[in-house]
Short mmCIF file of C-alpha atoms in Angstrom, two decimals:
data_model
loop_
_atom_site.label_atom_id
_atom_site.label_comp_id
_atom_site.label_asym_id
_atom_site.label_seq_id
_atom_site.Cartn_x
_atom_site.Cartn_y
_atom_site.Cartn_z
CA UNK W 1 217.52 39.64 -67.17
CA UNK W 2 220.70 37.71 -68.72
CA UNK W 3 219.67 36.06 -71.46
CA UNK W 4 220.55 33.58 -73.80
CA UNK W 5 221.70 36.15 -75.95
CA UNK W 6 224.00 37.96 -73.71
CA UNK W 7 225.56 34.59 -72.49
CA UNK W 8 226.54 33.91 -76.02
CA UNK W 9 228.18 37.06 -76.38
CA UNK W 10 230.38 36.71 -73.29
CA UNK W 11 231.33 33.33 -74.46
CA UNK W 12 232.01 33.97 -77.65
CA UNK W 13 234.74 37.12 -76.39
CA UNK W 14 236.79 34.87 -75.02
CA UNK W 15 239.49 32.55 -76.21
CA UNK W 16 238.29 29.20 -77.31
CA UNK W 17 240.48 27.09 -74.83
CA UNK W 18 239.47 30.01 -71.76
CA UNK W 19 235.76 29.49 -73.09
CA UNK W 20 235.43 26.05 -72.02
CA UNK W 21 237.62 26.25 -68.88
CA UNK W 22 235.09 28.72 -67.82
CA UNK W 23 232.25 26.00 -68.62
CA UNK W 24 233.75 22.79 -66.88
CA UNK W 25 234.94 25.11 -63.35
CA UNK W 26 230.99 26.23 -63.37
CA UNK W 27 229.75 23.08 -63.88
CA UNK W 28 232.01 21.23 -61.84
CA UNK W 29 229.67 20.62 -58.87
CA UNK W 30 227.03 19.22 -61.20
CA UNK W 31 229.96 16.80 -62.67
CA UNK W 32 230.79 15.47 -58.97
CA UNK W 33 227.09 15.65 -57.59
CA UNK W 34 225.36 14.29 -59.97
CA UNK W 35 227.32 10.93 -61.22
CA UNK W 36 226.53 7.35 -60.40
CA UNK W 37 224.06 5.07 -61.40
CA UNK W 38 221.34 8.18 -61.90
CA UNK W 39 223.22 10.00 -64.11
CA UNK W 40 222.49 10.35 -67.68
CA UNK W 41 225.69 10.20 -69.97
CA UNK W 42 225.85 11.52 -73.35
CA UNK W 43 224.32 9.36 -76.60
CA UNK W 44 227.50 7.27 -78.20
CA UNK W 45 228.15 7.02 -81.01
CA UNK W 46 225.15 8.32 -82.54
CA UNK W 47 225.85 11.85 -81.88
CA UNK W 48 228.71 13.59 -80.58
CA UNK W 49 227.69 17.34 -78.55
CA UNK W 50 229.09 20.68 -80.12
CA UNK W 51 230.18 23.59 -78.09
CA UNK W 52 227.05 25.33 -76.50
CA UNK W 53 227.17 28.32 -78.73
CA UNK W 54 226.68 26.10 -81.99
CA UNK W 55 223.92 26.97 -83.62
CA UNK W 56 222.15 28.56 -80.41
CA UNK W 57 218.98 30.48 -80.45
CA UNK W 58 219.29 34.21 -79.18
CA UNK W 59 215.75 34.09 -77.49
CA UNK W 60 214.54 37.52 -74.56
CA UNK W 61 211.80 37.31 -72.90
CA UNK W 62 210.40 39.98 -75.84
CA UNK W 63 211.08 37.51 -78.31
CA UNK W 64 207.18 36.40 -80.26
CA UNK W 65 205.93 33.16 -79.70
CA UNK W 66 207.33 31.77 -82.60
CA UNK W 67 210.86 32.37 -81.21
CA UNK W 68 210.38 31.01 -77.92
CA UNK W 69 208.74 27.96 -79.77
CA UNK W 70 211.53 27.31 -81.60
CA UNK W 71 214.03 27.78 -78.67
CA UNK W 72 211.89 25.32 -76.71
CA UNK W 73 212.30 22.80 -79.54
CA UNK W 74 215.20 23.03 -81.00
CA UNK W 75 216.48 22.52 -76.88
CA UNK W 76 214.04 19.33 -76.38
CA UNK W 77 216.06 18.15 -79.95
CA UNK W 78 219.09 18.73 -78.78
CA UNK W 79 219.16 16.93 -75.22
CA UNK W 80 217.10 13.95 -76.94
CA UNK W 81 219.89 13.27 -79.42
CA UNK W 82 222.84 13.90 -77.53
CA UNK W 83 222.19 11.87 -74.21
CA UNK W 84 222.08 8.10 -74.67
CA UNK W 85 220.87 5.06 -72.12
CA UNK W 86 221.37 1.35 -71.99
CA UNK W 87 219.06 -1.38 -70.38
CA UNK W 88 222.72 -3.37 -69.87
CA UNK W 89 223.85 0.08 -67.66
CA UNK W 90 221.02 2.60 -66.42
CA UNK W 91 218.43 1.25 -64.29
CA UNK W 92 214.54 2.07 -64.96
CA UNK W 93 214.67 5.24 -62.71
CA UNK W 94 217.05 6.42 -65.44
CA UNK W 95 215.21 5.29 -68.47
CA UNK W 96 211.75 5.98 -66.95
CA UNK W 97 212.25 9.14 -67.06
CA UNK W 98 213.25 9.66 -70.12
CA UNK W 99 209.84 8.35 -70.89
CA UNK W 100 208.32 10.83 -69.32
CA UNK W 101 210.10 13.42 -71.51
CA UNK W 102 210.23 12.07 -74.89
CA UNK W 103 207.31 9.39 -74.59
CA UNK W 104 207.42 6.72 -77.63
CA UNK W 105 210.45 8.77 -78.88
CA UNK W 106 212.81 8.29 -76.64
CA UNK W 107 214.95 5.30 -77.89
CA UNK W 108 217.45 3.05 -75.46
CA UNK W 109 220.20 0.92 -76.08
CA UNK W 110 218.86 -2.95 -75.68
CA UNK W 111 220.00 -6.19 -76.32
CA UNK W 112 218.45 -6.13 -79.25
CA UNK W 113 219.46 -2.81 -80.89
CA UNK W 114 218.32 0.56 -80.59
CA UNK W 115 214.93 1.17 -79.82
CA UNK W 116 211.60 2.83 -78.35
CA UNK W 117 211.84 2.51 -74.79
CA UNK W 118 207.85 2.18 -74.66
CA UNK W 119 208.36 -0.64 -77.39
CA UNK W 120 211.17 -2.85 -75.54
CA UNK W 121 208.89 -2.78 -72.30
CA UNK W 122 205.52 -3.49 -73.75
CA UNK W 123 207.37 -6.97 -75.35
CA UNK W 124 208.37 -7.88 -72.33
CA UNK W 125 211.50 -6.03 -71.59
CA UNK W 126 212.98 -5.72 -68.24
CA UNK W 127 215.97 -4.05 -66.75
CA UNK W 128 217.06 -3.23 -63.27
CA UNK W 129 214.40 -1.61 -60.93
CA UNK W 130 211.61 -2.77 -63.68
CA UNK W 131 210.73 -6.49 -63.72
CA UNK W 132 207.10 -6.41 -63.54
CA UNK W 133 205.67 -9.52 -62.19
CA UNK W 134 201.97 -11.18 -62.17
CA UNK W 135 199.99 -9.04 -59.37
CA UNK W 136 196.72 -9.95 -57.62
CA UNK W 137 194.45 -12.24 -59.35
CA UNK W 138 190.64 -10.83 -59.16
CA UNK W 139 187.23 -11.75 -59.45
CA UNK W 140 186.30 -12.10 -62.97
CA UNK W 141 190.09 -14.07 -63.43
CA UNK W 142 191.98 -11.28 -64.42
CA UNK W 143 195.23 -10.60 -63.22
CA UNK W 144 196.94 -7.43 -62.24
CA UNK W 145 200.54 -6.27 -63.40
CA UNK W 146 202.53 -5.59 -60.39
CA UNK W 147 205.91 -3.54 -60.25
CA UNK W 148 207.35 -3.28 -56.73
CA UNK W 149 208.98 -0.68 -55.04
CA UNK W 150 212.51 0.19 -54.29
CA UNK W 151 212.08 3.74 -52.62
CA UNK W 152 215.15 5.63 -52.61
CA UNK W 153 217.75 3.28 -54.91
CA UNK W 154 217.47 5.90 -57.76
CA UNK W 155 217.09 2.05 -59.98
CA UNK W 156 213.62 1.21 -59.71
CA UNK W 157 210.61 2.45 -58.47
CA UNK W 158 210.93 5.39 -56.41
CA UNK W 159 207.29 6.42 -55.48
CA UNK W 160 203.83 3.76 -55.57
CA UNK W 161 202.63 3.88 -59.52
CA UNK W 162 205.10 6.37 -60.57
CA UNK W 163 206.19 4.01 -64.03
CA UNK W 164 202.46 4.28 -64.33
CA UNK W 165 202.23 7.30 -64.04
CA UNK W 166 205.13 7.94 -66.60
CA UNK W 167 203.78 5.87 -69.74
CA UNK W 168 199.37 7.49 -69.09
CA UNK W 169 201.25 11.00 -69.66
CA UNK W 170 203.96 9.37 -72.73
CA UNK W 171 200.26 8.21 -74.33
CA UNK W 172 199.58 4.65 -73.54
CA UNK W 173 196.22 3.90 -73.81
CA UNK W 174 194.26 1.59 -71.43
CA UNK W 175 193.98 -1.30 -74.09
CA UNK W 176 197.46 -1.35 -74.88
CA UNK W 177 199.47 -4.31 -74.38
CA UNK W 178 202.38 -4.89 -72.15
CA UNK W 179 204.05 -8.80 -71.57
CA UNK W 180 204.88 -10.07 -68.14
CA UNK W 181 207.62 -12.84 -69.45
CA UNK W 182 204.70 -14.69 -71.99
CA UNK W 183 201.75 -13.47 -70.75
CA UNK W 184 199.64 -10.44 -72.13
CA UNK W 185 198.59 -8.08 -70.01
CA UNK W 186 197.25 -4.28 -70.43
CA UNK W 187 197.68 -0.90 -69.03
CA UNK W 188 194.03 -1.59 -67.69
CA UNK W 189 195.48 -4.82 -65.32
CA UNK W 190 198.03 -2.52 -64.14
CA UNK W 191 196.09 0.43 -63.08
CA UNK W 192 193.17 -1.79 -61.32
CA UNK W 193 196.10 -3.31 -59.62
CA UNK W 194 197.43 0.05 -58.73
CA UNK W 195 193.33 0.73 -57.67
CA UNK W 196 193.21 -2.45 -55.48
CA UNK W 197 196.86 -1.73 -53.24
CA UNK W 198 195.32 1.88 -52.80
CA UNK W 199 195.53 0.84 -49.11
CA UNK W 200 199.25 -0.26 -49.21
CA UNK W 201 200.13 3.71 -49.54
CA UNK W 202 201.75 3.83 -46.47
CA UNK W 203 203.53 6.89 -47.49
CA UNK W 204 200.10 8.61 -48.54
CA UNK W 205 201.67 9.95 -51.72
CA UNK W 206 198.90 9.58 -53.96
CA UNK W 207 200.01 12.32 -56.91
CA UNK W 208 201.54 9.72 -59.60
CA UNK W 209 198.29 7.17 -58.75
CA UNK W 210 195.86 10.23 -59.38
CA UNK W 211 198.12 10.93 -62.87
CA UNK W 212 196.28 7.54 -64.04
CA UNK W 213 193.07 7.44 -62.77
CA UNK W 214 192.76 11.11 -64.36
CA UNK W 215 194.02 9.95 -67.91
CA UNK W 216 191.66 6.47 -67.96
CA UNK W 217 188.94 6.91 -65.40
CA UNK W 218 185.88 9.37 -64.38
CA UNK W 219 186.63 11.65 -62.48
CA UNK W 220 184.04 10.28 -59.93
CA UNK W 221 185.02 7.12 -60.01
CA UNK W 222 185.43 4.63 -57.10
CA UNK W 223 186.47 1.14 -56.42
CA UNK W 224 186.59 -1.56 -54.09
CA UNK W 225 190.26 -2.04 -52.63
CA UNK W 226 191.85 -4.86 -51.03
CA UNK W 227 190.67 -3.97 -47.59
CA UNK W 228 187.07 -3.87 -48.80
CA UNK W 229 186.60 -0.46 -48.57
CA UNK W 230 186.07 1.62 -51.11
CA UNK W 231 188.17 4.46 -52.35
CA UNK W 232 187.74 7.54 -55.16
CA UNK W 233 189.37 10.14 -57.05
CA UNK W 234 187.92 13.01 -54.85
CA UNK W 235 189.06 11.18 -51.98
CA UNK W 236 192.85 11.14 -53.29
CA UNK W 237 192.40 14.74 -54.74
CA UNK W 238 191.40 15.59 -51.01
CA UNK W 239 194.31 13.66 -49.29
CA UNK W 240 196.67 15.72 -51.67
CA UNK W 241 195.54 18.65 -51.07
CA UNK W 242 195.58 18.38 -47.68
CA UNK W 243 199.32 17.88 -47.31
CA UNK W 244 201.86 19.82 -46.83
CA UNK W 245 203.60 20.90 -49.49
CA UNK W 246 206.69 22.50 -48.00
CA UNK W 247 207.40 18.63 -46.33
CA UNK W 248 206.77 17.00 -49.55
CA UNK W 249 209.46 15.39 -51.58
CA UNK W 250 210.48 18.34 -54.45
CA UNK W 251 208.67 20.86 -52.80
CA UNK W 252 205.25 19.68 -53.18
CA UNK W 253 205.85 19.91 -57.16
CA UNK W 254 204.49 15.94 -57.55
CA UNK W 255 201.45 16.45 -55.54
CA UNK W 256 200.16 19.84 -57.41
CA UNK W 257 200.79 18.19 -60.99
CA UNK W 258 198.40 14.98 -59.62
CA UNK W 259 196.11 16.94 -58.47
CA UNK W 260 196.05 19.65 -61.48
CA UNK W 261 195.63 16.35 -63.58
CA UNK W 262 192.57 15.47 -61.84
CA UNK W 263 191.50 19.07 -62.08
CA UNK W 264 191.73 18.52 -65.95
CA UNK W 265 190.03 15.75 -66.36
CA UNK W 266 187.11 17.72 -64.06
CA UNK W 267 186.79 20.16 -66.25
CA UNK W 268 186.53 18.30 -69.45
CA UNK W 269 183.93 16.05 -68.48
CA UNK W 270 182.30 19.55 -67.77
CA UNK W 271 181.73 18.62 -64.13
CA UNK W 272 181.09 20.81 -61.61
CA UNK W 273 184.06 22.10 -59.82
CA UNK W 274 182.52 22.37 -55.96
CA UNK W 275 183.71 21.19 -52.99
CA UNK W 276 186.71 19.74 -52.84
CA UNK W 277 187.41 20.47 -56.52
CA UNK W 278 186.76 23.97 -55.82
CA UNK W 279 189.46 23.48 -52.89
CA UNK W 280 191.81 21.93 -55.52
CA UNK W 281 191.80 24.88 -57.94
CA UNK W 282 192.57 27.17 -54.96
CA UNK W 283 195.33 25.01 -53.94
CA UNK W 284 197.10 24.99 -57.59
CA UNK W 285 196.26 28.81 -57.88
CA UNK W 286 198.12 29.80 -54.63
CA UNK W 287 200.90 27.63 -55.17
CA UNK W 288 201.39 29.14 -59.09
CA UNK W 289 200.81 32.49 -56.96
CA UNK W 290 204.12 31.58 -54.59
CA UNK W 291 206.28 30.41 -57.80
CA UNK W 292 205.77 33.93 -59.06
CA UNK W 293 206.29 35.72 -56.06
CA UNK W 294 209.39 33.70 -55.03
CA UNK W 295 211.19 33.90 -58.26
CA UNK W 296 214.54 35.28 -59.01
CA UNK W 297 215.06 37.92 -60.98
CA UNK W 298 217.63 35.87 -63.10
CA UNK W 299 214.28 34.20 -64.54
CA UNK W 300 214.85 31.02 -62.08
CA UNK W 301 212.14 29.32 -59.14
CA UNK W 302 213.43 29.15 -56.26
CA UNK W 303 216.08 26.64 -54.93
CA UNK W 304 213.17 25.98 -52.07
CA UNK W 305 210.75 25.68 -54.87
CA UNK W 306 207.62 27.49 -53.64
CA UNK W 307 207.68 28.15 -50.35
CA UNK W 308 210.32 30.91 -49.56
CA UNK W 309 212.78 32.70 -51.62
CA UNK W 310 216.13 30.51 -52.59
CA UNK W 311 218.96 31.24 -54.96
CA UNK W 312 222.33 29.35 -55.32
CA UNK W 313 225.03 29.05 -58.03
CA UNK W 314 224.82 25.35 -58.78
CA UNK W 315 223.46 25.01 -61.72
CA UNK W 316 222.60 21.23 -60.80
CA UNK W 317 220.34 22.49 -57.78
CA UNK W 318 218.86 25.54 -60.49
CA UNK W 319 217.96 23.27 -63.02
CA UNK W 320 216.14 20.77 -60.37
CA UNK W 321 213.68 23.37 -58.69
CA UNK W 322 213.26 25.20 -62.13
CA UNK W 323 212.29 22.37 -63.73
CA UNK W 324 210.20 20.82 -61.17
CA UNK W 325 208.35 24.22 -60.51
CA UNK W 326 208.09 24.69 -64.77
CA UNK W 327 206.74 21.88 -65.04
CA UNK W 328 204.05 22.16 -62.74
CA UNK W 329 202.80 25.29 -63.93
CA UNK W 330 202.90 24.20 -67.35
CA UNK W 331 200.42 21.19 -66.38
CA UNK W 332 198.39 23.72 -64.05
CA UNK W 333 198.76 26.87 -65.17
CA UNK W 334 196.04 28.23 -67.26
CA UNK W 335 197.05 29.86 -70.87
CA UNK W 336 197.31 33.68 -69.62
CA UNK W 337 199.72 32.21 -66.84
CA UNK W 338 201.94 30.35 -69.62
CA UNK W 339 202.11 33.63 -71.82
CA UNK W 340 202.84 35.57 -68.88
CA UNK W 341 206.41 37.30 -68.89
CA UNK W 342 207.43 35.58 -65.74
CA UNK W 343 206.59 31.98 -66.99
CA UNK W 344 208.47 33.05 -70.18
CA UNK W 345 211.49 34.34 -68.46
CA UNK W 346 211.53 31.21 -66.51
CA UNK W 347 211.78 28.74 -69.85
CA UNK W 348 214.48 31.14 -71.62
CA UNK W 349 216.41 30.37 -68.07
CA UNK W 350 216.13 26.88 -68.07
CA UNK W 351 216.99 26.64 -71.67
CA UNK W 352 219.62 28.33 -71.20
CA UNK W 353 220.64 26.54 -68.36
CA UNK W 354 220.24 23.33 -70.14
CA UNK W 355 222.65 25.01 -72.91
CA UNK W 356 225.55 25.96 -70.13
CA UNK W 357 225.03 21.67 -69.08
CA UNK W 358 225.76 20.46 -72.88
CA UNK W 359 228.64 18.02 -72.21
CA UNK W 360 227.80 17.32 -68.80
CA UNK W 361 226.12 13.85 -67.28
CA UNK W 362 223.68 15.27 -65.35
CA UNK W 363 220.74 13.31 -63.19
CA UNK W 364 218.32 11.90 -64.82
CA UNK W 365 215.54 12.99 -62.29
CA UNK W 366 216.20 16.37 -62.76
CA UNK W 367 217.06 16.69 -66.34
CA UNK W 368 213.63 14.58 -67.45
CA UNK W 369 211.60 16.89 -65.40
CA UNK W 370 213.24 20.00 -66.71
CA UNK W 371 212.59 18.64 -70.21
CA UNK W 372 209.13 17.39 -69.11
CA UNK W 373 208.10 20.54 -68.18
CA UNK W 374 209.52 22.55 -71.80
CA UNK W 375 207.49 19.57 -73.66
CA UNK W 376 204.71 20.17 -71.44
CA UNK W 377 204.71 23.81 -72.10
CA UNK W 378 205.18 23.23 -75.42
CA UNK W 379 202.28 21.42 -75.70
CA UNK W 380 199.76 24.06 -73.77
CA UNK W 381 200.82 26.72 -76.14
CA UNK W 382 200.70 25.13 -79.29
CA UNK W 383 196.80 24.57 -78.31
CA UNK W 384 196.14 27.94 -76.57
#
């Protein structure tokens, strides 16, 4: 495998002006692909990027925990400090997923200074794609906190409950408060709202509802929805893992981390893990299963994610499907998975990936998810 090492070497042969003619021909299709309103530009003027061999980590697949820990790190540092956003310029697809990244940490340009992106929107904060409105008002007078959808604007809200979705995994807790212009709501009136327009799923994608209901509810827990019938957890897990994956938007990636949520929670409880749980952790082991055996040797997934073997030269396209398919087995996978050499040649690749993109805007979809899924990893090993 080329690693990170052996890239720095080649770089560093040549001249300095050759070095970064090299970088901005290979990353030229991200630079014209990639642009518009979804891109993510760097952070001004807080922090200017260096050449990508400053200070770089020479990380192999050999390399002991410790290195690879510090070569996940020191990347997740580097992209959080050097890429900036502005509630006056991105819209919330942008800055959403940033969330889901960096969580409280990731800070945003507002009217009002820099800040905590979590912060600005719990006091009431809006930009495009997320202004939150007063939802459905229920029984015991309580009202729900509604965010609407604009499917494929790459501004707001691209999939039902996805912003909820983002701030359950960046830690919100179920009592925490969030203002709708001057009224106080919580993350528990949004996610009974998302519970009540279970129904309104039209597109059946239930992963990014399931991410909530796993962080704040039992996992056999059921509700009444706005058609009067009533609904569950098992019953979402079991629509998910019923669909096909190769037909799914990313590759299916969304619908395995949902349901590998749910899985989690399962297992905590101490549950039993029959029926259609049972199903579920045969569904997330066979698709882990395809990751591995569809891999390229360079240490990336494939460009078709999981389902057939893929490989292409854009580095935009690389960093998507590795990132999307990282971070699902980070959230699935169990802990011999994530020390397994394959997983581990996969995050040196996307690091280094991430290294050859320093200086580039680059999506904000796929560079959240890529980083998503080294934080997430992160995470399961620091705790194995």
């Amino acid at each position: 495998m080329k690693g990170i090492s052996s890239v720095k070497q080649s770089m560093d042969n040549q001249h300095p002006r050759h070095r970064l003619l090299s970088r901005r021909l290979m990353l030229g299709s991200i630079a014209t692909s990639a642009m518009g309103i979804s891109g993510c530009p760097l952070a001004m003027p807080q922090t200017l990027p260096g050449d990508a061999s400053d200070g770089e980590q020479t990380v192999s697949v050999g390399s002991d925990d410790r290195e690879l820990a510090t070569l996940v790190r020191d990347t997740l540092d580097y992209e959080k400090n050097s890429r900036g956003l502005s509630v006056s310029i991105n819209g919330a697809w942008q800055i959403f997923h940033g969330i889901l990244a960096y969580g409280s940490e990731f800070l945003i340009d507002t009217p009002s200074g820099l800040q905590s992106a979590v912060e600005y929107f719990k006091a009431g904060g809006v930009c495009d794609g997320f202004r939150p409105r007063l939802g459905d008002r229920f029984d015991d007078g309580e009202y729900g906190f509604k965010v609407d959808m604009q499917a494929s604007t790459k501004v707001g809200q691209g999939h039902r409950d996805q912003w909820l979705a983002v701030v359950a995994q960046a830690g919100q807790q179920r009592n925490d408060q969030w203002k709708i212009d001057e009224t106080t709501l919580t993350i528990e009136n949004w996610l009974r709202q998302a519970e009540f327009d279970v129904p309104l799923n039209y597109e059946a994608e239930f992963s990014w509802t399931l991410i909530p209901l796993s962080f704040y509810r039992p996992s056999d827990y059921r509700w009444t929805a706005r058609d009067g019938e009533t609904y569950s957890t098992e019953l979402l897990v079991e629509s998910e893992v019923l669909r096909d994956l190769a037909a799914s938007v990313c590759g299916g990636t969304h619908r395995l981390i949902g349901i590998a949520y749910a899985l989690r929670n399962r297992v905590t409880e101490g549950s039993a893990v029959t029926g259609i749980w049972s199903q579920a952790k045969d569904h997330l082991a066979a698709a882990i299963e395809m990751a591995r055996v569809n891999q390229n040797p360079d240490g990336t997934y494939s460009t078709a994610y999981l389902h057939r073997t893929g490989w292409c030269s854009d580095l935009g396209e690389s960093l998507g499907t590795t990132g999307h398919v990282l971070e699902t087995i980070a959230v699935a996978g169990d802990d011999e998975t994530l020390r397994a050499d394959w997983v581990r040649r996969s995050v040196v690749k996307l690091c280094e990936i991430l290294e050859l993109c320093r200086g580039v805007d680059l999506e904000c979809g796929v560079l959240y998810h890529a980083l998503h899924g080294l934080l997430e990893y992160q995470r399961r090993i620091a705790s194995a």
